[in-house]
mmCIF file of C-alpha atoms in Angstrom:
data_model
loop_
_atom_site.group_PDB
_atom_site.id
_atom_site.type_symbol
_atom_site.label_atom_id
_atom_site.label_comp_id
_atom_site.label_asym_id
_atom_site.label_seq_id
_atom_site.Cartn_x
_atom_site.Cartn_y
_atom_site.Cartn_z
ATOM 1 C CA UNK K 25 -46.800 83.535 53.751
ATOM 2 C CA UNK K 26 -49.938 82.507 55.073
ATOM 3 C CA UNK K 27 -52.784 81.353 52.684
ATOM 4 C CA UNK K 28 -56.180 79.814 52.891
ATOM 5 C CA UNK K 29 -57.850 78.095 50.046
ATOM 6 C CA UNK K 30 -61.834 77.290 49.471
ATOM 7 C CA UNK K 31 -61.306 75.417 46.647
ATOM 8 C CA UNK K 32 -65.301 75.272 45.629
ATOM 9 C CA UNK K 33 -66.420 78.597 44.391
ATOM 10 C CA UNK K 34 -70.283 77.146 43.919
ATOM 11 C CA UNK K 35 -72.147 74.692 45.945
ATOM 12 C CA UNK K 36 -75.785 73.706 45.572
ATOM 13 C CA UNK K 37 -77.090 71.792 47.827
ATOM 14 C CA UNK K 38 -81.307 70.744 48.379
ATOM 15 C CA UNK K 39 -82.827 71.870 51.653
ATOM 16 C CA UNK K 40 -82.711 69.261 54.138
ATOM 17 C CA UNK K 41 -79.137 67.960 52.839
ATOM 18 C CA UNK K 42 -75.979 67.966 54.796
ATOM 19 C CA UNK K 43 -73.250 70.259 53.930
ATOM 20 C CA UNK K 44 -69.668 70.109 53.487
ATOM 21 C CA UNK K 45 -67.645 73.339 52.516
ATOM 22 C CA UNK K 46 -63.846 72.981 52.755
ATOM 23 C CA UNK K 47 -61.045 75.148 53.663
ATOM 24 C CA UNK K 48 -57.104 74.162 53.676
ATOM 25 C CA UNK K 49 -54.756 76.330 54.910
ATOM 26 C CA UNK K 50 -50.651 76.770 54.495
ATOM 27 C CA UNK K 51 -49.014 77.998 57.615
ATOM 28 C CA UNK K 52 -46.336 77.540 59.336
ATOM 29 C CA UNK K 53 -47.227 77.294 62.959
ATOM 30 C CA UNK K 54 -51.363 76.535 63.772
ATOM 31 C CA UNK K 55 -52.764 79.217 63.378
ATOM 32 C CA UNK K 56 -56.658 80.597 64.650
ATOM 33 C CA UNK K 57 -58.987 79.317 62.012
ATOM 34 C CA UNK K 58 -62.560 81.016 61.400
ATOM 35 C CA UNK K 59 -66.010 80.868 59.621
ATOM 36 C CA UNK K 60 -67.370 84.096 58.483
ATOM 37 C CA UNK K 61 -70.767 83.736 56.539
ATOM 38 C CA UNK K 62 -71.797 86.947 54.302
ATOM 39 C CA UNK K 63 -75.745 87.026 53.355
ATOM 40 C CA UNK K 64 -76.587 89.187 49.800
ATOM 41 C CA UNK K 65 -76.168 92.693 50.354
ATOM 42 C CA UNK K 66 -74.721 92.275 54.193
ATOM 43 C CA UNK K 67 -71.048 92.439 55.855
ATOM 44 C CA UNK K 68 -69.135 89.205 57.388
ATOM 45 C CA UNK K 69 -71.138 87.459 60.400
ATOM 46 C CA UNK K 70 -68.909 85.082 62.830
ATOM 47 C CA UNK K 71 -70.488 81.801 62.545
ATOM 48 C CA UNK K 72 -67.235 79.861 64.850
ATOM 49 C CA UNK K 73 -63.925 79.750 65.563
ATOM 50 C CA UNK K 74 -60.746 77.715 66.433
ATOM 51 C CA UNK K 75 -58.051 78.635 69.230
ATOM 52 C CA UNK K 76 -57.263 75.912 70.574
ATOM 53 C CA UNK K 77 -58.148 72.579 72.889
ATOM 54 C CA UNK K 78 -61.363 70.221 71.146
ATOM 55 C CA UNK K 79 -60.687 70.295 67.398
ATOM 56 C CA UNK K 80 -64.892 69.793 66.529
ATOM 57 C CA UNK K 81 -66.153 73.585 67.808
ATOM 58 C CA UNK K 82 -69.563 74.729 67.672
ATOM 59 C CA UNK K 83 -70.935 77.382 66.033
ATOM 60 C CA UNK K 84 -73.798 79.455 65.524
ATOM 61 C CA UNK K 85 -76.827 78.684 63.217
ATOM 62 C CA UNK K 86 -75.763 74.760 63.856
ATOM 63 C CA UNK K 87 -72.983 74.953 62.074
ATOM 64 C CA UNK K 88 -69.814 73.161 63.219
ATOM 65 C CA UNK K 89 -66.196 72.672 61.790
ATOM 66 C CA UNK K 90 -63.447 70.741 62.427
ATOM 67 C CA UNK K 91 -59.682 71.291 62.820
ATOM 68 C CA UNK K 92 -57.923 68.469 61.563
ATOM 69 C CA UNK K 93 -53.941 69.269 61.734
ATOM 70 C CA UNK K 94 -52.720 66.316 59.401
ATOM 71 C CA UNK K 95 -54.558 67.587 56.591
ATOM 72 C CA UNK K 96 -54.326 72.098 57.343
ATOM 73 C CA UNK K 97 -57.799 71.918 57.315
ATOM 74 C CA UNK K 98 -61.149 73.369 58.948
ATOM 75 C CA UNK K 99 -64.015 72.033 56.861
ATOM 76 C CA UNK K 100 -67.923 73.606 57.962
ATOM 77 C CA UNK K 101 -70.346 71.543 58.203
ATOM 78 C CA UNK K 102 -74.040 71.743 58.855
ATOM 79 C CA UNK K 103 -76.428 67.806 58.612
ATOM 80 C CA UNK K 104 -79.442 69.439 57.318
ATOM 81 C CA UNK K 105 -79.343 72.992 55.520
ATOM 82 C CA UNK K 106 -82.391 75.258 55.377
ATOM 83 C CA UNK K 107 -82.669 77.823 52.420
ATOM 84 C CA UNK K 108 -82.061 80.441 54.607
ATOM 85 C CA UNK K 109 -78.343 79.586 54.370
ATOM 86 C CA UNK K 110 -77.539 80.474 51.174
ATOM 87 C CA UNK K 111 -74.704 82.678 51.358
ATOM 88 C CA UNK K 112 -71.082 83.045 50.960
ATOM 89 C CA UNK K 113 -68.914 81.971 53.071
ATOM 90 C CA UNK K 114 -65.571 82.943 54.213
ATOM 91 C CA UNK K 115 -62.471 80.746 55.565
ATOM 92 C CA UNK K 116 -59.773 83.097 57.298
ATOM 93 C CA UNK K 117 -56.569 82.393 59.513
ATOM 94 C CA UNK K 118 -54.640 84.776 61.717
ATOM 95 C CA UNK K 119 -51.471 83.987 63.209
ATOM 96 C CA UNK K 120 -50.799 82.929 66.915
ATOM 97 C CA UNK K 121 -48.129 85.922 66.890
ATOM 98 C CA UNK K 122 -47.334 88.922 66.102
ATOM 99 C CA UNK K 123 -50.278 91.466 65.047
ATOM 100 C CA UNK K 124 -53.818 90.069 64.813
ATOM 101 C CA UNK K 125 -54.572 90.393 60.960
ATOM 102 C CA UNK K 126 -56.986 87.727 59.051
ATOM 103 C CA UNK K 127 -56.289 86.496 55.800
ATOM 104 C CA UNK K 128 -59.322 85.104 53.988
ATOM 105 C CA UNK K 129 -60.336 82.314 51.274
ATOM 106 C CA UNK K 130 -61.692 83.386 48.142
ATOM 107 C CA UNK K 131 -64.993 82.271 49.757
ATOM 108 C CA UNK K 132 -67.721 79.703 48.236
ATOM 109 C CA UNK K 133 -71.285 80.506 47.139
ATOM 110 C CA UNK K 134 -73.717 78.288 48.587
ATOM 111 C CA UNK K 135 -77.285 78.307 46.594
ATOM 112 C CA UNK K 136 -80.047 76.063 48.324
ATOM 113 C CA UNK K 137 -82.598 74.161 45.761
ATOM 114 C CA UNK K 138 -85.361 72.982 46.724
ATOM 115 C CA UNK N 16 -74.283 99.415 71.291
ATOM 116 C CA UNK N 17 -74.475 99.612 67.556
ATOM 117 C CA UNK N 18 -70.955 97.782 66.961
ATOM 118 C CA UNK N 19 -68.912 98.765 64.036
ATOM 119 C CA UNK N 20 -70.948 101.576 61.700
ATOM 120 C CA UNK N 21 -69.889 102.680 58.545
ATOM 121 C CA UNK N 22 -70.456 105.992 56.542
ATOM 122 C CA UNK N 23 -71.755 106.341 53.996
ATOM 123 C CA UNK N 24 -73.610 103.202 52.929
ATOM 124 C CA UNK N 25 -72.945 103.839 49.121
ATOM 125 C CA UNK N 26 -70.802 106.743 46.805
ATOM 126 C CA UNK N 27 -70.921 107.754 42.908
ATOM 127 C CA UNK N 28 -67.635 109.023 42.334
ATOM 128 C CA UNK N 29 -66.170 110.552 39.082
ATOM 129 C CA UNK N 30 -62.618 109.528 38.506
ATOM 130 C CA UNK N 31 -60.317 111.398 40.310
ATOM 131 C CA UNK N 32 -62.512 113.084 42.700
ATOM 132 C CA UNK N 33 -61.417 112.423 46.647
ATOM 133 C CA UNK N 34 -63.559 110.921 49.194
ATOM 134 C CA UNK N 35 -63.209 109.908 52.880
ATOM 135 C CA UNK N 36 -64.989 106.788 54.020
ATOM 136 C CA UNK N 37 -65.375 107.102 57.912
ATOM 137 C CA UNK N 38 -65.927 103.827 60.499
ATOM 138 C CA UNK N 39 -66.810 103.918 64.526
ATOM 139 C CA UNK N 40 -66.712 101.090 66.667
ATOM 140 C CA UNK N 41 -68.076 101.386 70.137
ATOM 141 C CA UNK N 42 -66.404 98.219 71.859
ATOM 142 C CA UNK N 43 -63.148 100.215 73.126
ATOM 143 C CA UNK N 44 -61.234 97.641 70.399
ATOM 144 C CA UNK N 45 -57.289 98.500 69.710
ATOM 145 C CA UNK N 46 -57.663 97.566 66.118
ATOM 146 C CA UNK N 47 -59.165 98.524 63.342
ATOM 147 C CA UNK N 48 -58.501 97.521 59.640
ATOM 148 C CA UNK N 49 -60.002 98.036 56.233
ATOM 149 C CA UNK N 50 -60.892 95.504 53.390
ATOM 150 C CA UNK N 51 -61.981 95.974 50.001
ATOM 151 C CA UNK N 52 -64.197 93.014 48.616
ATOM 152 C CA UNK N 53 -64.659 92.358 45.139
ATOM 153 C CA UNK N 54 -65.905 89.119 43.424
ATOM 154 C CA UNK N 55 -63.915 86.370 43.710
ATOM 155 C CA UNK N 56 -61.251 87.680 45.308
ATOM 156 C CA UNK N 57 -62.607 87.640 48.630
ATOM 157 C CA UNK N 58 -61.614 90.199 51.857
ATOM 158 C CA UNK N 59 -58.265 91.564 50.477
ATOM 159 C CA UNK N 60 -56.565 94.047 53.680
ATOM 160 C CA UNK N 61 -55.696 97.634 52.303
ATOM 161 C CA UNK N 62 -54.904 99.227 55.948
ATOM 162 C CA UNK N 63 -55.036 98.712 59.440
ATOM 163 C CA UNK N 64 -54.289 100.372 62.887
ATOM 164 C CA UNK N 65 -53.054 99.097 66.022
ATOM 165 C CA UNK N 66 -53.914 101.862 68.115
ATOM 166 C CA UNK N 67 -54.864 105.374 68.116
ATOM 167 C CA UNK N 68 -52.365 107.218 66.149
ATOM 168 C CA UNK N 69 -50.656 104.618 64.293
ATOM 169 C CA UNK N 70 -51.462 103.197 61.195
ATOM 170 C CA UNK N 71 -49.745 100.195 58.881
ATOM 171 C CA UNK N 72 -50.217 98.949 55.280
ATOM 172 C CA UNK N 73 -52.176 95.784 54.468
ATOM 173 C CA UNK N 74 -52.034 93.543 51.013
ATOM 174 C CA UNK N 75 -53.604 96.385 48.867
ATOM 175 C CA UNK N 76 -52.600 100.115 50.012
ATOM 176 C CA UNK N 77 -52.115 101.956 46.617
ATOM 177 C CA UNK N 78 -54.594 104.661 46.146
ATOM 178 C CA UNK N 79 -55.943 104.773 49.513
ATOM 179 C CA UNK N 80 -54.546 106.790 52.942
ATOM 180 C CA UNK N 81 -56.068 105.724 56.451
ATOM 181 C CA UNK N 82 -55.871 108.345 60.144
ATOM 182 C CA UNK N 83 -56.811 106.709 63.582
ATOM 183 C CA UNK N 84 -56.928 110.188 64.858
ATOM 184 C CA UNK N 85 -59.160 108.838 67.718
ATOM 185 C CA UNK N 86 -59.253 105.112 68.778
ATOM 186 C CA UNK N 87 -63.588 104.901 68.049
ATOM 187 C CA UNK N 88 -62.547 106.161 64.499
ATOM 188 C CA UNK N 89 -60.411 105.002 61.533
ATOM 189 C CA UNK N 90 -60.988 107.000 58.045
ATOM 190 C CA UNK N 91 -60.266 105.564 54.580
ATOM 191 C CA UNK N 92 -59.356 108.141 52.061
ATOM 192 C CA UNK N 93 -58.849 108.020 48.333
ATOM 193 C CA UNK N 94 -57.121 110.948 47.105
ATOM 194 C CA UNK N 95 -58.001 110.789 43.363
ATOM 195 C CA UNK N 96 -60.585 107.446 42.726
ATOM 196 C CA UNK N 97 -59.959 105.269 40.440
ATOM 197 C CA UNK N 98 -62.306 102.860 38.358
ATOM 198 C CA UNK N 99 -60.136 100.404 39.634
ATOM 199 C CA UNK N 100 -61.188 101.156 43.263
ATOM 200 C CA UNK N 101 -64.815 100.579 42.469
ATOM 201 C CA UNK N 102 -65.294 98.006 45.233
ATOM 202 C CA UNK N 103 -67.595 97.227 48.626
ATOM 203 C CA UNK N 104 -65.181 98.417 51.400
ATOM 204 C CA UNK N 105 -65.366 96.827 54.847
ATOM 205 C CA UNK N 106 -64.287 98.318 58.196
ATOM 206 C CA UNK N 107 -63.479 95.451 60.961
ATOM 207 C CA UNK N 108 -62.183 95.977 64.428
ATOM 208 C CA UNK N 109 -61.101 93.329 67.569
ATOM 209 C CA UNK N 110 -59.344 93.791 70.453
ATOM 210 C CA UNK N 111 -55.960 93.785 71.469
ATOM 211 C CA UNK N 112 -53.010 91.756 70.315
ATOM 212 C CA UNK N 113 -52.442 88.839 73.237
ATOM 213 C CA UNK N 114 -56.283 88.082 73.939
ATOM 214 C CA UNK N 115 -57.571 85.183 73.492
ATOM 215 C CA UNK N 116 -60.762 87.038 71.693
ATOM 216 C CA UNK N 117 -59.418 87.677 68.780
ATOM 217 C CA UNK N 118 -62.391 88.066 66.810
ATOM 218 C CA UNK N 119 -63.135 90.818 64.116
ATOM 219 C CA UNK N 120 -66.363 92.289 63.699
ATOM 220 C CA UNK N 121 -67.464 93.559 60.711
ATOM 221 C CA UNK N 122 -69.168 96.926 59.921
ATOM 222 C CA UNK N 123 -71.960 96.700 57.099
ATOM 223 C CA UNK N 124 -69.938 97.853 54.369
ATOM 224 C CA UNK N 125 -69.490 100.686 51.848
ATOM 225 C CA UNK N 126 -70.675 100.127 48.120
ATOM 226 C CA UNK N 127 -68.155 102.377 45.903
ATOM 227 C CA UNK N 128 -68.636 103.036 42.116
ATOM 228 C CA UNK N 129 -66.004 105.081 40.591
ATOM 229 C CA UNK N 130 -67.152 106.073 36.741
#
C-alpha cells in the first residue's frame, strides 16, 4: 500500500531563513506528488504538484519542490520564510492509474520565529 | 464560481444523534471525497465518489454513509454520532480519472463536536 512520511512533526524557522520540509513516499511506481498548506482554521490549499517532466517544480507563494526518484522524496523548499508562512504543510500522493484518491502524510507544522 | 462549499461550518451533537453534512461544488467535477482530520493523523479518506450515483469506501468508512444523487452534491451522514467522530471534516473534488489535472480542491471544513 502506498504511504507518505513526513518525518518532522514541528519545525521552527527564523523569519528570513531558508526552509526545507521533508517528504518520502513508498509506492510501486512514481505517483503524482502534491504539497498542500493549511492555515489555522482554514481548508487546504494546493502549493504545487509534480506529474512528470522537470523534477524541480515551482509553486505559489515562492515555494518549490524537487522530486528525487532515487530517494523517493519530494521535499518542499523556500529560500526565505515570511511570518505568514506559519501553517501546517501536507505532502500527498496519488496513483497514476486507477481512481484518483490522495494519500496524505501526517503533516509538518511550521513555526516562524521573529 | 464558489469552488467547494460545505454546510454547516460548525455543529455540536449529542451521542446518538444523527446529522448530514453537505458538500457542493460548481466546477463540474466527477470525483468527490470526504476526509476527516484529527490532530497528528493528517487527513484520512472516509468515502469517495467517482460520479453521480456512485460511492466507495475509503480508509475509515465505519459509522458514516454517503450519497451522490446529484453530480454537484456529496452528502456525508452520521446515523448515530459517537464521541470518536469529533473531528474536522473536509470535502474535496477533482476532475475525472485520466485528465492530467488530478488536483483535488478542498472546502473550508466542518468542525463537529460530539458530546
